[in-house]
Amino acid sequence: MLSPVTNPSASSGEFCSSPGAIEQVRYGCSLGALASVIAIPGAIPITHCGPGCATKQFHALSGINGYQGGEFHVPSSNLGNQEVIFGGADRLDELIASTLKVMEADLFVVQTGCIPGLVGDDVGSVVRRYQKRGVPIVVAETSGYRGNNFTGHESVIRAIIDQFVGDDKVDKQPGLVNVWSLLPYQNPFWRGDLTEIRRILEGIGLEVNILFGPASRGVSEWRAIPRAQFNLVLSPWLGLSTATHLQEKFDQPLLHEPTIPIGAKATSAFLRRVVEFAGLDRARAEAFIAKEEQEHYVYLRDFACFYAGQTSQYQLPSQAIVISESAYNLSVASFLVEQLGLHPGPFVITENPPNEFRERIQQQYRALADHVGAEPLFEQDGHRIHELVRARDYTGQLPIVFGSTWEAALADQIGAPLVEIGYPCTDEVVLSRAYVGYRGALQLIERTYTTVVRASTMA
Amino acid sequence: MPLNLKNPQVETRDQRLGTITQWEGRADQLVKDSAFTYGCNKGCDNGGRRLCEQSTPFAQASMCAEHIAVTNATIIQDSVVVQHSPIGCAASQSFTARYYRDLAARRGWELEDPKSICTNLGEQDMVFGGVERLEQTIRDAFERHKPRVIFVATSCATGIIGDDVDGAAKRVEDEIGIPVVTLHCEGFKSKHWSSGWDVIEHGILRRLVPQPPTKQPDLINVIHLGGPDVFTPLLGPLGLRVNLVMGGNTLERLAQMSEAAATVTMCFVLSYLATGLEQEFGVPEVRAPLPYGLDATDNWLRDIAKLTGTEDKVEAVITSERARIAPELERLRQALKGKRGFVAAGAAFAHGLLADLRELGVTVDDAFSFHHDPIADSGDPQQDSLGHLVETWGDVPNYTVSPDQHFQAHAALLRAKPDFVICRHTGTLAVLAGRMGIPVLPIFYSNDGLGYEGLLTIGRAILRVLPRKRFYDDIAAHSSFPYQPWWLAETNPYAAITEPA
């Protein structure tokens, strides 16, 4: 058992960047938010860090995590002895100047790693000189020891909003929404999911700044952020600080939906809440929901044949164990319990959410379905997570694990199939697959029960 | 210069070997410059000049020594690696785990995840130091997994704040009674990631190889980058047993290295270990050029035979192996006739692949090497693998040294217009080539091209990927790279970055 290490500087409510030693890591460092920049079409990160930092972050978050690929040709100062001893600000200046000569982008985001933070480079003043010349460039402090790629993501977003989008309050465009949801690349299914989220929101009459991924129009969406009627935070906590900031900065109201909806029941209810909040045309929204549900339930009706055991002898799982970051954890747990009728098992949240949000996250789990709740656990260390899960009694149940690559051995030990839903996800090749909304739910069912069938037939 | 094994920190290859990472020109010039500057003590009249590293103000993300050192420590069985670093350095755990599982399946080991723990340093540790947490993590690693060795890897952050990692390791080692081996691998300390090989080999030499109780005259150490044992089929007929080390091995294999009759290194980038074994334990290092291509393989076997007293068997092996592969080699040469190849890999390994391709009848006028070592640790000119390549197979007119820089590789590929690319360290180059409409053969397990069989392995693999041009052409027509138009047209990887923005 690893000894818990308390953070002397972290009072409650503050993000504890270093909750103790970790085996089987499940997130990157702050610099890993360069993946969020790469996720914005037309944006390029410029990394001011050691020679291996940027590559390691992106290859971990993208390369081997669902084999997502992506535009990786990131300018980097690749700091060496000289810059550690004499400082690296001049080297960064040289790198930015040459980047502008070689590369083309709508937006450059300078990100710092551990080295400039420790040697004290004045990165801000280097970047400001370019900003004064009108170069679309911002700087975000993302030293690896300051946090993880979740908090780095919010630092990067804050930098773009404050240094690039600007301060001008503009007229609002009714029906335009900024969406803050899944962490790009960290969640292997973010591309398909954001596409589905965009699709269903457009379906009820909204115009959407989805901001990241193939479904985004890129930097022009970021410029349009101040025009939005409201901000939608579709995650348990990530994006809340961004949306709160925008609320103050641009008087934009904020709708917080902690659970990304999976399946018709949750999705239709979610859409109706958005319709009420934004004051949209109800009839139009209901027409969309009706059409979606009609198609969706044809598939569920037919899936019921398999689920009821009509032609099969498989032992279907009865209890859900979910080990992942909170956004997918909460969504998948809700779907499995409320819509598929599984018993709740251990739910372990792995991304070290800031303390101030934990109570609110716990509340969500206490009402997964009528009269059914659970207490989620917060733990980052793989070894301890597996001890916690193994310690539960599964007598009479057939558990199924939704987790990461690290859960393969655990799943074997407790005789459960494993569906990979989170980082690191090395046994899935993911392109546009989605697991949320109406269409994603069907794919999640497909993947889940294909896994179950294969586990039965191959054992 | 003898290797200094007293110091826990290895001297970087930049210092030991004059390693450079940026250069552009003809390979024969690089050979002469290297010898002029390092080999014959300045002033020998070989037509060389002082070797000068080029530079460019623009740079893209590369790799670091920590990555190599930690990966290769992690895949040693019965070990736990403690990364004393902020969490980001440990992002490699997932791909190292994949690598380990693949190795385990190939080697018949238990299929499990390798053990590595990150101390996960935060801001307060940067201020107050992380030594206490390191000591506790080493203890916890021992309690959790009961390993037989624990490696402790440093990071840029702990190097800068100056944590006494060696002191911490020693204190806990005395408590728990197993070796705690420090790996000083701060990424900023060397220009090139291959220094990570030196770091892990230094740690192994210092701590995991005992003075030999006996000698095993039929045992030969084979130091390799990773992959299947392609050596036993070659060396078995000589009556030799292969002790395959690095690239995933057991502590027993490491320990018995000092008992072996000789050491061969399959990529001279890793030759620190072989040089150290000769220096510390008197195990001779085979210095013949590496077995890439028919003649080189013949000579390599003869050299091993000489060192191991098996000269009576070697000619028969050579004759039968050559005869065995001849028909298939001929078929492959016919199929590859007229093709142009492009090689991208690290130094000696790139030189080996170049020889293989030329033996297969492929035209290769362009190569992209991720670094260049002007000399080997042995100081022996026989280990000048680029010199040997040029001498045997002729010049490589466009020889680029670049630490896997995407923008430079783009220019080099545009100049070369090859029919295919063969590459290692596939992070940048593989997809770049593909997206330029060029079929690519990525090499993960670098033993693929070795010896007689290696020619067949590589030739067949190339033929498998050539039809993928249809896919890559389609992608190339529908995607672009975010470079300025002038750079997209540039064919000199080291063209001056002077265009106005």
CSV table of C-alpha atoms in Angstrom, one decimal, chain B residues 72-372:
chain,number,residue,atom,x,y,z
B,72,ASN,CA,14.7,-0.7,-21.4
B,73,ALA,CA,14.8,-0.9,-17.6
B,74,THR,CA,11.1,-1.7,-17.5
B,75,ILE,CA,11.3,-4.7,-19.8
B,76,ILE,CA,13.9,-6.4,-17.6
B,77,GLN,CA,12.1,-9.2,-15.8
B,78,ASP,CA,11.6,-9.1,-12.0
B,79,SER,CA,12.3,-5.4,-11.9
B,80,VAL,CA,10.3,-2.4,-10.7
B,81,VAL,CA,11.1,1.0,-12.2
B,82,VAL,CA,10.5,4.1,-10.1
B,83,GLN,CA,10.3,7.2,-12.1
B,84,HIS,CA,11.3,10.1,-9.8
B,85,SER,CA,9.5,12.8,-11.8
B,86,PRO,CA,6.3,14.7,-12.3
B,87,ILE,CA,3.5,12.6,-13.7
B,88,GLY,CA,4.1,13.4,-17.4
B,89,CYS,CA,7.4,11.5,-17.7
B,90,ALA,CA,5.4,8.3,-16.7
B,91,ALA,CA,3.1,8.8,-19.7
B,92,SER,CA,5.2,6.2,-21.4
B,93,GLN,CA,4.0,3.5,-19.1
B,94,SER,CA,1.2,2.5,-21.4
B,95,PHE,CA,3.3,2.0,-24.4
B,96,THR,CA,6.0,0.3,-22.4
B,97,ALA,CA,3.3,-2.1,-21.1
B,98,ARG,CA,2.2,-2.9,-24.6
B,99,TYR,CA,5.9,-3.6,-25.6
B,100,TYR,CA,6.4,-5.8,-22.5
B,101,ARG,CA,3.3,-7.8,-23.2
B,102,ASP,CA,4.4,-8.4,-26.8
B,103,LEU,CA,7.8,-9.5,-25.6
B,104,ALA,CA,6.4,-11.7,-22.9
B,105,ALA,CA,4.2,-13.5,-25.5
B,106,ARG,CA,7.3,-14.0,-27.8
B,107,ARG,CA,9.5,-15.1,-25.0
B,108,GLY,CA,7.0,-17.4,-23.3
B,109,TRP,CA,7.0,-15.3,-20.1
B,110,GLU,CA,3.9,-14.8,-18.0
B,111,LEU,CA,1.6,-12.3,-19.7
B,112,GLU,CA,1.4,-9.4,-17.2
B,113,ASP,CA,2.0,-5.7,-17.1
B,114,PRO,CA,5.4,-4.5,-16.2
B,115,LYS,CA,5.8,-2.7,-12.9
B,116,SER,CA,6.6,1.0,-12.8
B,117,ILE,CA,5.7,3.6,-10.3
B,118,CYS,CA,6.0,7.4,-10.7
B,119,THR,CA,6.7,9.5,-7.6
B,120,ASN,CA,4.3,12.0,-9.2
B,121,LEU,CA,6.1,15.2,-8.0
B,122,GLY,CA,4.2,18.3,-7.5
B,123,GLU,CA,5.0,21.9,-7.0
B,124,GLN,CA,5.6,21.6,-3.3
B,125,ASP,CA,8.2,18.9,-4.1
B,126,MET,CA,10.0,21.3,-6.4
B,127,VAL,CA,10.3,23.6,-3.5
B,128,PHE,CA,11.1,21.2,-0.7
B,129,GLY,CA,12.6,18.4,-2.6
B,130,GLY,CA,11.3,14.9,-3.3
B,131,VAL,CA,13.8,12.6,-1.6
B,132,GLU,CA,11.5,11.5,1.2
B,133,ARG,CA,8.8,10.6,-1.2
B,134,LEU,CA,11.3,8.8,-3.3
B,135,GLU,CA,12.6,6.7,-0.4
B,136,GLN,CA,9.0,5.8,0.6
B,137,THR,CA,8.1,4.9,-3.0
B,138,ILE,CA,11.1,2.6,-3.3
B,139,ARG,CA,10.0,0.8,-0.1
B,140,ASP,CA,6.5,0.6,-1.4
B,141,ALA,CA,7.7,-0.8,-4.7
B,142,PHE,CA,9.5,-3.5,-2.8
B,143,GLU,CA,6.5,-4.3,-0.6
B,144,ARG,CA,4.1,-4.4,-3.5
B,145,HIS,CA,6.0,-6.5,-6.0
B,146,LYS,CA,8.9,-8.2,-4.2
B,147,PRO,CA,11.2,-7.5,-7.2
B,148,ARG,CA,14.8,-8.6,-7.5
B,149,VAL,CA,16.0,-5.2,-8.6
B,150,ILE,CA,14.6,-1.7,-8.5
B,151,PHE,CA,15.7,1.0,-11.0
B,152,VAL,CA,15.3,4.6,-10.1
B,153,ALA,CA,15.2,7.0,-13.0
B,154,THR,CA,15.7,10.7,-12.7
B,155,SER,CA,13.9,13.4,-14.7
B,156,CYS,CA,14.7,17.0,-15.9
B,157,ALA,CA,12.8,18.3,-12.8
B,158,THR,CA,14.7,16.3,-10.2
B,159,GLY,CA,18.0,17.0,-12.0
B,160,ILE,CA,17.4,20.7,-11.7
B,161,ILE,CA,16.2,20.7,-8.1
B,162,GLY,CA,19.1,18.5,-7.2
B,163,ASP,CA,17.5,15.7,-5.3
B,164,ASP,CA,20.2,13.3,-4.0
B,165,VAL,CA,18.8,10.3,-5.7
B,166,ASP,CA,21.9,8.1,-5.2
B,167,GLY,CA,21.8,8.8,-1.5
B,168,ALA,CA,18.2,7.9,-1.3
B,169,ALA,CA,18.7,4.7,-3.3
B,170,LYS,CA,21.6,3.6,-1.1
B,171,ARG,CA,19.7,4.2,2.1
B,172,VAL,CA,16.7,2.1,1.0
B,173,GLU,CA,18.9,-0.5,-0.6
B,174,ASP,CA,20.6,-1.1,2.7
B,175,GLU,CA,17.1,-1.6,4.3
B,176,ILE,CA,15.5,-3.9,1.7
B,177,GLY,CA,18.6,-5.9,0.6
B,178,ILE,CA,18.1,-5.8,-3.2
B,179,PRO,CA,20.0,-3.6,-5.7
B,180,VAL,CA,18.5,-0.2,-6.2
B,181,VAL,CA,20.1,1.0,-9.4
B,182,THR,CA,20.0,4.7,-10.3
B,183,LEU,CA,19.6,5.8,-13.8
B,184,HIS,CA,20.6,9.4,-14.4
B,185,CYS,CA,18.7,10.2,-17.5
B,186,GLU,CA,17.7,13.8,-17.4
B,187,GLY,CA,16.4,14.6,-20.9
B,188,PHE,CA,18.2,18.0,-21.1
B,189,LYS,CA,21.7,16.5,-20.5
B,190,SER,CA,22.3,15.0,-23.9
B,191,LYS,CA,21.4,16.2,-27.4
B,192,HIS,CA,20.3,12.7,-28.3
B,193,TRP,CA,17.9,10.1,-27.0
B,194,SER,CA,20.3,7.3,-27.7
B,195,SER,CA,22.2,8.4,-24.6
B,196,GLY,CA,19.5,6.5,-22.8
B,197,TRP,CA,21.0,3.3,-24.0
B,198,ASP,CA,24.3,4.3,-22.3
B,199,VAL,CA,22.4,5.1,-19.1
B,200,ILE,CA,20.8,1.7,-18.7
B,201,GLU,CA,23.9,-0.2,-19.9
B,202,HIS,CA,26.0,1.8,-17.4
B,203,GLY,CA,23.6,0.9,-14.6
B,204,ILE,CA,23.7,-2.8,-15.6
B,205,LEU,CA,27.5,-2.9,-15.8
B,206,ARG,CA,27.9,-1.1,-12.5
B,207,ARG,CA,25.4,-3.1,-10.5
B,208,LEU,CA,24.1,-6.3,-12.2
B,209,VAL,CA,27.1,-8.1,-13.6
B,210,PRO,CA,29.2,-9.9,-11.1
B,211,GLN,CA,32.8,-11.0,-11.4
B,212,PRO,CA,32.5,-14.4,-13.2
B,213,PRO,CA,32.8,-17.5,-11.1
B,214,THR,CA,33.6,-19.5,-14.2
B,215,LYS,CA,33.7,-19.0,-17.9
B,216,GLN,CA,31.3,-20.6,-20.4
B,217,PRO,CA,33.4,-21.0,-23.6
B,218,ASP,CA,30.4,-21.7,-25.8
B,219,LEU,CA,28.3,-18.7,-24.6
B,220,ILE,CA,28.2,-15.6,-26.7
B,221,ASN,CA,26.5,-12.4,-25.6
B,222,VAL,CA,24.3,-10.8,-28.2
B,223,ILE,CA,23.3,-7.3,-27.4
B,224,HIS,CA,20.3,-6.2,-29.5
B,225,LEU,CA,17.7,-3.5,-29.7
B,226,GLY,CA,14.8,-5.9,-29.4
B,227,GLY,CA,12.9,-8.6,-31.1
B,228,PRO,CA,13.0,-12.3,-31.8
B,229,ASP,CA,16.1,-14.5,-31.5
B,230,VAL,CA,17.4,-14.6,-35.1
B,231,PHE,CA,20.9,-15.4,-33.8
B,232,THR,CA,20.6,-19.0,-32.5
B,233,PRO,CA,19.9,-20.3,-36.1
B,234,LEU,CA,23.1,-18.7,-37.2
B,235,LEU,CA,25.4,-19.4,-34.2
B,236,GLY,CA,23.9,-22.7,-33.1
B,237,PRO,CA,25.5,-24.6,-35.9
B,238,LEU,CA,28.9,-23.3,-34.7
B,239,GLY,CA,28.2,-25.0,-31.4
B,240,LEU,CA,27.6,-21.6,-29.7
B,241,ARG,CA,24.8,-20.7,-27.3
B,242,VAL,CA,23.3,-17.2,-27.5
B,243,ASN,CA,22.9,-15.0,-24.4
B,244,LEU,CA,20.4,-12.5,-25.8
B,245,VAL,CA,20.6,-9.3,-23.8
B,246,MET,CA,18.9,-5.9,-23.8
B,247,GLY,CA,15.5,-5.7,-25.6
B,248,GLY,CA,13.8,-7.6,-22.8
B,249,ASN,CA,15.8,-10.1,-20.7
B,250,THR,CA,16.2,-11.8,-17.4
B,251,LEU,CA,18.6,-10.9,-14.6
B,252,GLU,CA,20.3,-14.2,-15.0
B,253,ARG,CA,21.1,-13.4,-18.6
B,254,LEU,CA,22.6,-10.1,-17.5
B,255,ALA,CA,24.6,-11.7,-14.7
B,256,GLN,CA,26.2,-14.3,-16.9
B,257,MET,CA,27.4,-11.8,-19.5
B,258,SER,CA,30.8,-11.8,-17.7
B,259,GLU,CA,31.1,-15.5,-18.2
B,260,ALA,CA,30.7,-15.4,-22.0
B,261,ALA,CA,33.4,-16.1,-24.6
B,262,ALA,CA,32.6,-13.0,-26.6
B,263,THR,CA,30.1,-10.2,-27.1
B,264,VAL,CA,28.5,-9.1,-30.3
B,265,THR,CA,26.4,-5.9,-30.6
B,266,MET,CA,23.7,-5.8,-33.2
B,267,CYS,CA,23.7,-2.1,-33.4
B,268,PHE,CA,26.8,-0.2,-32.5
B,269,VAL,CA,24.7,2.6,-31.0
B,270,LEU,CA,24.4,0.1,-28.1
B,271,SER,CA,28.1,-0.8,-27.9
B,272,TYR,CA,28.8,0.8,-24.5
B,273,LEU,CA,27.9,-2.5,-22.8
B,274,ALA,CA,30.1,-4.6,-25.0
B,275,THR,CA,33.1,-2.2,-24.5
B,276,GLY,CA,32.4,-2.2,-20.8
B,277,LEU,CA,32.3,-6.0,-20.7
B,278,GLU,CA,35.7,-6.2,-22.4
B,279,GLN,CA,37.2,-3.5,-20.1
B,280,GLU,CA,35.8,-4.9,-16.8
B,281,PHE,CA,35.6,-8.6,-17.4
B,282,GLY,CA,37.9,-9.3,-20.3
B,283,VAL,CA,35.0,-10.6,-22.5
B,284,PRO,CA,36.2,-9.7,-26.0
B,285,GLU,CA,34.0,-7.6,-28.3
B,286,VAL,CA,33.5,-8.8,-31.8
B,287,ARG,CA,34.3,-5.7,-33.9
B,288,ALA,CA,33.6,-7.0,-37.4
B,289,PRO,CA,31.1,-4.9,-39.4
B,290,LEU,CA,27.5,-5.9,-38.6
B,291,PRO,CA,25.9,-8.8,-40.5
B,292,TYR,CA,23.8,-6.9,-43.0
B,293,GLY,CA,24.2,-8.3,-46.5
B,294,LEU,CA,25.8,-11.5,-47.6
B,295,ASP,CA,29.5,-10.7,-47.5
B,296,ALA,CA,29.2,-8.9,-44.2
B,297,THR,CA,27.4,-11.8,-42.7
B,298,ASP,CA,30.1,-14.2,-43.9
B,299,ASN,CA,32.8,-12.1,-42.4
B,300,TRP,CA,30.9,-11.5,-39.1
B,301,LEU,CA,30.5,-15.3,-38.7
B,302,ARG,CA,34.2,-15.8,-39.5
B,303,ASP,CA,35.2,-13.3,-36.9
B,304,ILE,CA,33.0,-14.9,-34.2
B,305,ALA,CA,34.5,-18.3,-35.2
B,306,LYS,CA,38.0,-17.0,-34.8
B,307,LEU,CA,37.2,-15.7,-31.3
B,308,THR,CA,35.4,-18.8,-30.2
B,309,GLY,CA,37.7,-21.4,-31.8
B,310,THR,CA,35.0,-22.7,-34.2
B,311,GLU,CA,36.7,-22.0,-37.5
B,312,ASP,CA,36.4,-25.6,-38.6
B,313,LYS,CA,32.6,-25.3,-38.8
B,314,VAL,CA,32.1,-21.9,-40.1
B,315,GLU,CA,32.7,-22.3,-43.8
B,316,ALA,CA,30.1,-25.1,-44.0
B,317,VAL,CA,27.5,-22.9,-42.3
B,318,ILE,CA,28.2,-20.0,-44.7
B,319,THR,CA,27.9,-22.3,-47.8
B,320,SER,CA,24.7,-23.9,-46.7
B,321,GLU,CA,23.0,-20.7,-45.6
B,322,ARG,CA,23.9,-18.9,-48.8
B,323,ALA,CA,22.5,-21.9,-50.8
B,324,ARG,CA,19.4,-22.0,-48.7
B,325,ILE,CA,18.4,-18.4,-49.3
B,326,ALA,CA,19.6,-18.1,-52.9
B,327,PRO,CA,16.4,-18.9,-54.8
B,328,GLU,CA,14.2,-16.7,-52.7
B,329,LEU,CA,16.8,-13.9,-52.7
B,330,GLU,CA,16.8,-14.1,-56.5
B,331,ARG,CA,13.0,-13.9,-56.6
B,332,LEU,CA,13.0,-10.8,-54.3
B,333,ARG,CA,15.7,-9.1,-56.3
B,334,GLN,CA,13.6,-9.6,-59.4
B,335,ALA,CA,10.5,-8.2,-57.7
B,336,LEU,CA,12.3,-5.2,-56.3
B,337,LYS,CA,14.2,-4.4,-59.5
B,338,GLY,CA,14.2,-0.7,-60.3
B,339,LYS,CA,12.7,0.4,-57.0
B,340,ARG,CA,14.1,3.3,-55.1
B,341,GLY,CA,14.2,3.1,-51.3
B,342,PHE,CA,14.7,5.6,-48.5
B,343,VAL,CA,16.1,4.7,-45.1
B,344,ALA,CA,15.4,6.5,-41.8
B,345,ALA,CA,16.8,5.1,-38.6
B,346,GLY,CA,19.4,5.7,-36.0
B,347,ALA,CA,23.1,5.7,-37.2
B,348,ALA,CA,24.5,2.1,-37.3
B,349,PHE,CA,21.0,0.6,-37.7
B,350,ALA,CA,20.3,2.9,-40.7
B,351,HIS,CA,23.7,1.8,-42.2
B,352,GLY,CA,22.6,-1.8,-41.8
B,353,LEU,CA,19.3,-1.3,-43.5
B,354,LEU,CA,21.0,0.5,-46.4
B,355,ALA,CA,23.3,-2.5,-46.9
B,356,ASP,CA,20.3,-4.8,-46.9
B,357,LEU,CA,18.4,-2.8,-49.5
B,358,ARG,CA,21.4,-2.5,-51.7
B,359,GLU,CA,22.0,-6.3,-51.4
B,360,LEU,CA,18.4,-6.7,-52.5
B,361,GLY,CA,19.1,-4.6,-55.6
B,362,VAL,CA,17.1,-1.6,-54.4
B,363,THR,CA,18.5,1.9,-55.3
B,364,VAL,CA,19.1,4.0,-52.2
B,365,ASP,CA,20.5,7.4,-52.7
B,366,ASP,CA,18.9,9.0,-49.6
B,367,ALA,CA,19.1,8.3,-46.0
B,368,PHE,CA,17.9,10.0,-42.8
B,369,SER,CA,19.9,9.2,-39.7
B,370,PHE,CA,18.6,10.3,-36.3
B,371,HIS,CA,22.1,11.0,-35.0
B,372,HIS,CA,25.7,10.3,-35.9
